[in-house]
Amino acid sequence: MTDLTRLTIAEARTKLAAKDITAVELTEAYIGAIEAANGALNAYVTVTPDKAREMARASDARIAAGKAGALEGIPLGIKDLFGTEGIHTQACSHILDGFKPRYESTVTQNLWNDGAVMLGKLNMDEFAMGSSNESSYYGPVINPWKAKGSNLDLVPGGSSGGSAAAVAAFLCAGATATDTGGSIRQPAAFTGTVGIKPTYGRCSRWGIVAFASSLDQAGPIARDVRDAAILLKSMASVDPKDTTSVDLPVPDYEASLGQSLKGMKIGIPKEYRVDGMPEEIETLWQQGIAWLKDAGAEIVDISLPHTKYALPAYYIVAPAEASSNLARYDGVRYGLRVDGKDIADMYEKTRAAGFGQEVKRRIMIGTYVLSAGYYDAYYLQAQKVRTLIKRDFELAFHAGVDAILTPATPSSAFGIADEDLASDPVKMYLNDIFTVTVNMAGLPGIAVPAGLDHKGLPLGLQLIGKPFEEETLFKTAHVIEQAAGKFSPAKWW
Amino acid sequence: MSVDLATVKRVARLARIAVSEEDAERMTGELNGILGFVEQLSEVNVDGVEPMTSVMPMEMKMRADVVTDGNKAEDIVANAPNEDRNFFLVPKVVE
């Protein structure tokens, strides 16, 4: 019998509709795969097999009744940042111990309304702060990819490391993820999967644990561009419960696949050629340019002069917002409480025990840059620089550029507990150098696998689009995918 | 700009995070590393530039001034570490 977990969402959809397979069979295949693999990969922090079976049976009933939704019977993994009613939701932090919300996030509710099946909650960096999934309270996720001839465990990237690893290792058909500075696109690039961060406001943030509210966006990680398009269509919505949810109809993203690139202008920003970038990344970028040119697109050189300031500005804006958002974890209303001699002592001990090192570091930076006397020098300056970063993109788009092509990451996946990175937080932050500009400007960005490096590890390219023009990204990424092919890790787990 | 040990302890106090002497010393180094990195922003000319307040140009949505939710006291306290009759319990704050 064929392994049902190898089916893409589009293929499973066809087989389910034709009644070649049942949703229960498909779900059982994934539950079996998770049981066999999760001990080695640590992608899931909670598996919900009973709920999955119940949802799959309901899907089969709806398929039989001719009432199938767009994702009917498709088993998905959900990042631990999304509130799921009655189910473990802890942002992979100790401070949310035991938290089971009495509500469902809008994005996950949209998926269930379309018939999707929940397999469980996926590992991530604590509160989505990290680029390696090593800050999780539940331990690191292991990348299903290994370098040729090496047994070294690699990181899957972060913060959506569990989502990316689970998709790459066939432990779910697709996954939800979130992206504040690159947390969808960097892990997608490290695992040979496709990840899209839509325009700020496209997916509702309601019910998702907040990190930096002006930057956070939900999006899917999937096996291919078509599956990402199918998932985003269901995840996105207009939501009165999120005032930043934008009142625009959700297009049929899948319909844009296969459309011609003729007449399109693709911008190549010279500022993304950074010092110390491996030659292979440059070669991959040139290959991507050649593929798009072959497909009929016009390639133009552009300049985004404030690019180098995006990461430092991000490390003021994001911690500032995080320090405010994470003030709610005080041991009173939910999660962990460590008793103290008075209420202030209880707050301090609870937060000292509940937050990990990276989260504390960011709360401290945020508190400092917002404190009296420093606000103008840091926060106000960063928000002005942010205006300039966005203006760079606006000028490029105004000059006729339809999308921008860049590398997704400055390297392929690195080792777990890399000493060089562990000793210097700023080095870890540099992972997001190509992705963070997109969050600062609120734009949509997609990471698509484009090849393997000399170690046999996946590398991705990033396409950046105009606000709410995700369709352009899907059709362009699809062209890259057609040219590059798809990449799967050799199974060792 | 850089921070010293006393500043780190003050910020930790503002952030309500208990830190040991050892934590504070380690954090001083880390925070100075990050502050050194963000220092380069000061070289950007921002004359006449408005600070960003909304990344997507949009008008704040208005809604009818009516009750849309409520009567969920049990749901609200369901995850509390310590509650009694729909109240959150905390250490005594008034003598």
mmCIF file of C-alpha atoms in Angstrom, chain B residues 20-55:
data_model
loop_
_atom_site.group_PDB
_atom_site.id
_atom_site.type_symbol
_atom_site.label_atom_id
_atom_site.label_comp_id
_atom_site.label_asym_id
_atom_site.label_seq_id
_atom_site.Cartn_x
_atom_site.Cartn_y
_atom_site.Cartn_z
ATOM 1 C CA SER B 20 20.506 37.055 40.865
ATOM 2 C CA GLU B 21 23.819 38.916 40.966
ATOM 3 C CA GLU B 22 25.163 36.365 38.499
ATOM 4 C CA ASP B 23 22.147 36.796 36.113
ATOM 5 C CA ALA B 24 22.534 40.566 36.235
ATOM 6 C CA GLU B 25 26.221 40.386 35.366
ATOM 7 C CA ARG B 26 25.638 38.056 32.430
ATOM 8 C CA MET B 27 22.727 40.183 31.197
ATOM 9 C CA THR B 28 24.828 43.346 31.348
ATOM 10 C CA GLY B 29 27.181 41.884 28.755
ATOM 11 C CA GLU B 30 24.397 40.546 26.550
ATOM 12 C CA LEU B 31 22.367 43.732 26.676
ATOM 13 C CA ASN B 32 25.403 45.836 25.835
ATOM 14 C CA GLY B 33 26.045 43.557 22.855
ATOM 15 C CA ILE B 34 22.529 44.158 21.565
ATOM 16 C CA LEU B 35 22.575 47.892 22.337
ATOM 17 C CA GLY B 36 25.906 48.162 20.522
ATOM 18 C CA PHE B 37 24.334 46.504 17.496
ATOM 19 C CA VAL B 38 21.289 48.822 17.407
ATOM 20 C CA GLU B 39 23.501 51.892 17.951
ATOM 21 C CA GLN B 40 23.999 52.203 14.161
ATOM 22 C CA LEU B 41 20.423 53.522 13.861
ATOM 23 C CA SER B 42 21.595 56.866 15.193
ATOM 24 C CA GLU B 43 23.512 57.486 11.937
ATOM 25 C CA VAL B 44 20.268 57.494 9.872
ATOM 26 C CA ASN B 45 19.016 60.937 8.932
ATOM 27 C CA VAL B 46 15.373 61.014 9.984
ATOM 28 C CA ASP B 47 14.763 64.763 9.559
ATOM 29 C CA GLY B 48 11.121 65.299 8.657
ATOM 30 C CA VAL B 49 10.319 61.565 8.812
ATOM 31 C CA GLU B 50 7.143 60.569 10.646
ATOM 32 C CA PRO B 51 7.446 57.585 12.994
ATOM 33 C CA MET B 52 5.432 54.603 11.784
ATOM 34 C CA THR B 53 2.179 54.122 13.625
ATOM 35 C CA SER B 54 0.378 51.712 11.285
ATOM 36 C CA VAL B 55 2.203 49.471 8.831
#
